[in-house]
């Protein structure tokens, strides 16, 4: 806005100068200084007009690029879908998708059909908004596991967030307590897996709080700089879980979804897993 105001002031100055030199030439048509002054004023006005047009073009291009750029929620949904696509076995494993913003919402309860999970993830990408009720939502999902999970199989919970908790009530500003709760419930069974992933840098995310939750809960709480790195982290998570299910360290030459899917076929242990994905307003911004 300041730049626009300055440009408008300059435009007025050039317009005034042009009018002044034009009046001077009306009085003295052959006056060289007046002719040169008018020419210079018109050139300056044209140069400013071109500069403004170029700035408008750059601004428009940046806006288009931002619209076309994948959002944070798009990266999260894509990473979750690739996990399902390569590791889920229909009729054998069961998956669940939930989100949190102002509240915790179940997008798809436990199902053995990958197609239902894919449909749920598509809905998630279109329902972004609200604050960040992270701590209380993790409690909600643990309760859901105990009500609907199959206790005869391992459980896996992966949580993705891009911000600080600002909407929880039960665990308001108490990452230590929600961490202790997770450690005493979900992680008390040594066959279960949990991963808490925070995406962002600096003040974007409370890395200290996430670390406290992981330490108190006894599971990895990881922060990464950008959502573009999320899928690579998911591959590593998939490898770690697969190694535990197979019961031995897996050697893979090229760490990829295809390689892990091949190894996963060796594990004859069914899995109940869930994604808890942040859907707060900030997840709608470019990743």
Short mmCIF file of C-alpha atoms in Angstrom, two decimals:
data_model
loop_
_atom_site.label_atom_id
_atom_site.label_comp_id
_atom_site.label_asym_id
_atom_site.label_seq_id
_atom_site.Cartn_x
_atom_site.Cartn_y
_atom_site.Cartn_z
CA UNK A 1 0.00 0.00 0.00
CA UNK A 2 2.88 2.38 0.79
CA UNK A 3 4.47 1.61 -2.59
CA UNK A 4 1.15 2.20 -4.34
CA UNK A 5 0.75 5.57 -2.61
CA UNK A 6 4.28 6.60 -3.57
CA UNK A 7 3.70 5.56 -7.18
CA UNK A 8 0.47 7.60 -7.27
CA UNK A 9 2.31 10.65 -5.94
CA UNK A 10 4.97 10.27 -8.63
CA UNK A 11 2.31 9.92 -11.31
CA UNK A 12 0.72 13.18 -10.17
CA UNK A 13 4.09 14.93 -10.19
CA UNK A 14 4.78 13.78 -13.76
CA UNK A 15 1.29 14.84 -14.86
CA UNK A 16 1.79 18.28 -13.29
CA UNK A 17 5.20 18.65 -14.96
CA UNK A 18 3.74 17.73 -18.35
CA UNK A 19 0.97 20.30 -17.97
CA UNK A 20 3.48 22.96 -16.90
CA UNK A 21 5.78 22.38 -19.90
CA UNK A 22 2.79 22.26 -22.26
CA UNK A 23 1.64 25.68 -21.02
CA UNK A 24 5.18 26.99 -21.43
CA UNK A 25 5.30 25.77 -25.05
CA UNK A 26 1.96 27.44 -25.76
CA UNK A 27 3.56 30.74 -24.77
CA UNK A 28 6.88 30.03 -26.50
CA UNK A 29 6.54 27.23 -29.09
CA UNK A 30 10.23 27.31 -30.01
CA UNK A 31 11.56 27.30 -26.45
CA UNK A 32 14.15 24.47 -26.36
CA UNK A 33 14.18 24.04 -22.58
CA UNK A 34 10.38 23.67 -22.55
CA UNK A 35 10.48 21.09 -25.37
CA UNK A 36 13.20 19.09 -23.60
CA UNK A 37 11.40 19.33 -20.28
CA UNK A 38 8.13 18.08 -21.81
CA UNK A 39 9.91 15.22 -23.54
CA UNK A 40 11.68 14.20 -20.32
CA UNK A 41 8.46 14.38 -18.28
CA UNK A 42 6.61 12.19 -20.79
CA UNK A 43 9.46 9.64 -20.81
CA UNK A 44 9.41 9.50 -17.01
CA UNK A 45 5.64 9.04 -16.99
CA UNK A 46 5.89 6.21 -19.55
CA UNK A 47 8.71 4.53 -17.62
CA UNK A 48 6.64 4.60 -14.45
CA UNK A 49 3.59 3.21 -16.28
CA UNK A 50 5.67 0.29 -17.60
CA UNK A 51 7.13 -0.36 -14.14
CA UNK A 52 3.65 -0.46 -12.61
CA UNK A 53 2.44 -2.83 -15.33
CA UNK A 54 5.40 -5.15 -14.73
CA UNK A 55 4.70 -5.12 -10.99
CA UNK A 56 1.04 -5.96 -11.60
CA UNK A 57 2.09 -8.83 -13.85
CA UNK A 58 4.50 -10.20 -11.22
CA UNK A 59 1.85 -9.92 -8.50
CA UNK A 60 -0.67 -11.73 -10.69
CA UNK A 61 1.80 -14.51 -11.50
CA UNK A 62 2.65 -14.96 -7.81
CA UNK A 63 -1.05 -15.21 -6.96
CA UNK A 64 -1.56 -17.88 -9.62
CA UNK A 65 1.47 -19.82 -8.39
CA UNK A 66 0.18 -19.72 -4.82
CA UNK A 67 -3.21 -20.99 -5.99
CA UNK A 68 -1.58 -23.82 -7.93
CA UNK A 69 0.89 -24.76 -5.17
CA UNK A 70 -0.08 -27.81 -3.08
CA UNK A 71 -1.51 -26.89 0.30
CA UNK A 72 -0.27 -28.36 3.56
CA UNK A 73 -3.41 -30.49 3.78
CA UNK A 74 -2.75 -31.80 0.26
CA UNK A 75 0.70 -33.03 1.26
CA UNK A 76 -0.69 -34.68 4.41
CA UNK A 77 -3.49 -36.43 2.52
CA UNK A 78 -1.13 -37.60 -0.24
CA UNK A 79 1.34 -39.09 2.24
CA UNK A 80 -1.46 -40.89 4.10
CA UNK A 81 -2.88 -42.23 0.85
CA UNK A 82 0.48 -43.60 -0.30
CA UNK A 83 0.85 -45.39 3.01
CA UNK A 84 -2.58 -46.98 2.49
CA UNK A 85 -1.98 -47.69 -1.19
CA UNK A 86 1.23 -49.64 -0.61
CA UNK A 87 0.81 -51.18 2.84
CA UNK A 88 -2.89 -51.76 3.34
CA UNK A 89 -4.21 -55.22 2.48
CA UNK A 90 -7.94 -55.36 1.86
CA UNK A 91 -9.77 -57.78 4.11
CA UNK A 92 -6.70 -58.09 6.36
CA UNK A 93 -5.62 -54.70 7.76
CA UNK A 94 -8.04 -52.05 9.02
CA UNK A 95 -7.53 -48.31 8.67
CA UNK A 96 -9.21 -45.23 10.11
CA UNK A 97 -9.03 -41.51 9.28
CA UNK A 98 -9.79 -38.68 11.71
CA UNK A 99 -9.11 -34.94 11.76
CA UNK A 100 -8.94 -32.17 14.31
CA UNK A 101 -9.60 -28.44 14.18
CA UNK A 102 -12.03 -26.94 16.69
CA UNK A 103 -13.06 -30.52 17.44
CA UNK A 104 -12.12 -34.10 16.58
CA UNK A 105 -14.02 -35.62 13.66
CA UNK A 106 -14.11 -39.14 12.35
CA UNK A 107 -13.82 -39.12 8.56
CA UNK A 108 -13.85 -42.91 8.31
CA UNK A 109 -14.08 -45.48 11.10
CA UNK A 110 -12.10 -48.71 10.97
CA UNK A 111 -12.52 -50.40 7.61
CA UNK A 112 -10.66 -53.11 5.74
CA UNK A 113 -11.40 -51.47 2.38
CA UNK A 114 -8.76 -49.10 1.03
CA UNK A 115 -11.29 -47.47 -1.30
CA UNK A 116 -13.31 -46.20 1.68
CA UNK A 117 -10.17 -44.71 3.21
CA UNK A 118 -9.34 -42.99 -0.07
CA UNK A 119 -12.81 -41.46 -0.22
CA UNK A 120 -12.45 -40.24 3.36
CA UNK A 121 -9.10 -38.60 2.62
CA UNK A 122 -10.63 -36.79 -0.36
CA UNK A 123 -13.26 -35.34 1.98
CA UNK A 124 -10.59 -34.30 4.47
CA UNK A 125 -8.81 -32.16 1.87
CA UNK A 126 -12.02 -30.18 1.34
CA UNK A 127 -12.89 -29.51 5.00
CA UNK A 128 -10.15 -27.24 6.33
CA UNK A 129 -10.79 -24.62 9.01
CA UNK A 130 -10.79 -23.84 12.71
CA UNK A 131 -8.25 -23.81 15.53
CA UNK A 132 -5.82 -26.52 16.69
CA UNK A 133 -7.33 -28.92 19.25
CA UNK A 134 -4.39 -31.31 19.19
CA UNK A 135 -4.04 -32.63 22.75
CA UNK A 136 -7.71 -33.43 23.44
CA UNK A 137 -8.10 -34.98 19.97
CA UNK A 138 -5.30 -37.48 20.64
CA UNK A 139 -7.20 -38.52 23.75
CA UNK A 140 -10.40 -38.89 21.71
CA UNK A 141 -8.70 -41.17 19.19
CA UNK A 142 -7.19 -43.37 21.89
CA UNK A 143 -10.66 -43.83 23.36
CA UNK A 144 -11.90 -44.74 19.88
CA UNK A 145 -9.17 -47.38 19.57
CA UNK A 146 -10.22 -48.94 22.86
CA UNK A 147 -13.88 -48.96 21.82
CA UNK A 148 -13.47 -50.20 18.24
CA UNK A 149 -9.93 -51.49 17.77
CA UNK A 150 -9.12 -55.19 17.60
CA UNK A 151 -7.02 -55.87 20.71
CA UNK A 152 -5.62 -59.07 19.16
CA UNK A 153 -3.54 -57.07 16.67
CA UNK A 154 -0.98 -54.23 16.88
CA UNK A 155 -2.23 -50.66 16.71
CA UNK A 156 -0.58 -47.78 14.84
CA UNK A 157 -1.49 -44.11 15.35
CA UNK A 158 0.13 -41.37 13.24
CA UNK A 159 -0.62 -37.74 14.13
CA UNK A 160 0.19 -34.80 11.82
CA UNK A 161 0.05 -31.13 12.84
CA UNK A 162 1.43 -27.80 11.64
CA UNK A 163 0.86 -25.65 14.71
CA UNK A 164 0.51 -25.21 18.43
CA UNK A 165 -2.44 -26.48 20.44
CA UNK A 166 -4.79 -23.58 21.13
CA UNK A 167 -8.21 -25.19 21.58
CA UNK A 168 -7.88 -28.12 24.01
CA UNK A 169 -9.76 -27.99 27.31
CA UNK A 170 -8.90 -31.24 29.14
CA UNK A 171 -5.15 -30.81 28.51
CA UNK A 172 -4.95 -27.05 28.01
CA UNK A 173 -1.25 -26.06 27.94
CA UNK A 174 -0.30 -29.41 29.48
CA UNK A 175 1.72 -31.42 26.94
CA UNK A 176 3.21 -33.36 29.84
CA UNK A 177 -0.19 -34.65 30.94
CA UNK A 178 -1.39 -35.72 27.49
CA UNK A 179 1.98 -37.39 26.97
CA UNK A 180 1.59 -39.27 30.26
CA UNK A 181 -1.94 -40.29 29.28
CA UNK A 182 -0.74 -41.70 25.96
CA UNK A 183 2.08 -43.55 27.69
CA UNK A 184 -0.25 -45.10 30.26
CA UNK A 185 -2.88 -46.13 27.72
CA UNK A 186 -2.04 -46.54 24.05
CA UNK A 187 1.68 -47.10 24.50
CA UNK A 188 1.34 -49.36 27.54
CA UNK A 189 0.98 -52.22 25.05
CA UNK A 190 4.45 -52.86 23.66
CA UNK A 191 3.00 -54.08 20.35
CA UNK A 192 1.52 -50.67 19.58
CA UNK A 193 3.13 -47.86 17.56
CA UNK A 194 2.61 -44.13 17.71
CA UNK A 195 4.23 -41.26 15.80
CA UNK A 196 3.64 -37.54 16.36
CA UNK A 197 4.81 -35.33 13.49
CA UNK A 198 5.05 -31.56 13.68
CA UNK A 199 5.70 -29.68 10.45
CA UNK A 200 7.14 -26.18 10.57
CA UNK A 201 9.98 -24.06 11.89
CA UNK A 202 10.52 -21.43 14.57
CA UNK A 203 7.35 -19.95 16.01
CA UNK A 204 5.18 -21.89 13.56
CA UNK A 205 5.23 -24.89 15.86
CA UNK A 206 5.87 -25.72 19.52
CA UNK A 207 8.69 -28.23 19.09
CA UNK A 208 9.36 -28.27 22.83
CA UNK A 209 5.77 -29.26 23.65
CA UNK A 210 5.80 -32.02 21.03
CA UNK A 211 9.09 -33.34 22.41
CA UNK A 212 7.57 -33.38 25.90
CA UNK A 213 4.59 -35.39 24.67
CA UNK A 214 6.86 -37.93 22.99
CA UNK A 215 9.15 -38.21 26.01
CA UNK A 216 6.29 -38.69 28.46
CA UNK A 217 4.45 -41.04 26.12
CA UNK A 218 7.43 -43.15 25.12
CA UNK A 219 7.12 -42.72 21.36
CA UNK A 220 8.81 -40.66 18.60
CA UNK A 221 7.73 -37.03 18.31
CA UNK A 222 9.43 -35.63 15.22
CA UNK A 223 9.55 -32.17 13.66
CA UNK A 224 10.34 -31.52 10.01
CA UNK A 225 10.79 -28.21 8.23
CA UNK A 226 8.27 -28.56 5.39
CA UNK A 227 5.33 -30.68 4.27
CA UNK A 228 7.22 -31.67 1.13
CA UNK A 229 9.37 -33.85 3.44
CA UNK A 230 6.37 -35.62 4.96
CA UNK A 231 6.14 -38.50 2.52
CA UNK A 232 9.80 -39.40 3.00
CA UNK A 233 9.18 -39.54 6.75
CA UNK A 234 6.13 -41.74 6.18
CA UNK A 235 8.29 -44.18 4.23
CA UNK A 236 10.65 -44.39 7.21
CA UNK A 237 7.71 -44.94 9.58
CA UNK A 238 6.37 -47.68 7.33
CA UNK A 239 9.79 -49.36 7.33
CA UNK A 240 10.07 -49.20 11.12
CA UNK A 241 6.60 -50.69 11.62
CA UNK A 242 7.22 -53.37 9.00
CA UNK A 243 10.49 -54.39 10.64
CA UNK A 244 8.72 -54.82 13.96
CA UNK A 245 5.92 -56.86 12.40
CA UNK A 246 8.34 -59.07 10.48
CA UNK A 247 10.49 -59.46 13.60
CA UNK A 248 13.82 -58.63 12.02
CA UNK A 249 15.76 -55.77 10.51
CA UNK A 250 14.94 -55.33 6.85
CA UNK A 251 17.68 -54.48 4.35
CA UNK A 252 16.39 -52.53 1.38
CA UNK A 253 18.64 -51.13 -1.30
CA UNK A 254 16.30 -48.36 -2.37
CA UNK A 255 14.01 -47.09 0.37
CA UNK A 256 10.71 -46.68 -1.45
CA UNK A 257 7.03 -47.50 -1.07
CA UNK A 258 7.35 -50.36 -3.56
CA UNK A 259 10.22 -51.97 -1.63
CA UNK A 260 8.42 -51.67 1.71
CA UNK A 261 5.22 -53.07 0.17
CA UNK A 262 7.18 -56.09 -0.98
CA UNK A 263 8.53 -56.67 2.54
CA UNK A 264 5.09 -56.03 4.09
CA UNK A 265 3.73 -59.05 2.27
CA UNK A 266 6.03 -61.20 4.39
CA UNK A 267 4.40 -59.97 7.62
CA UNK A 268 1.31 -62.07 8.28
CA UNK A 269 0.27 -59.88 11.21
CA UNK A 270 -2.86 -57.78 10.61
CA UNK A 271 -2.74 -54.15 11.70
CA UNK A 272 -5.27 -51.61 12.97
CA UNK A 273 -3.98 -48.15 12.09
CA UNK A 274 -5.24 -44.57 12.14
CA UNK A 275 -4.29 -41.16 10.82
CA UNK A 276 -5.16 -38.11 12.91
CA UNK A 277 -4.66 -35.11 10.60
CA UNK A 278 -4.68 -31.42 11.48
CA UNK A 279 -7.40 -29.61 9.52
CA UNK A 280 -7.01 -26.17 11.16
CA UNK A 281 -7.13 -23.04 9.01
CA UNK A 282 -3.36 -22.87 8.58
CA UNK A 283 -3.42 -26.24 6.78
CA UNK A 284 -5.07 -24.47 3.85
CA UNK A 285 -1.94 -22.44 3.11
CA UNK A 286 0.73 -23.48 0.64
CA UNK A 287 3.05 -26.20 1.89
#
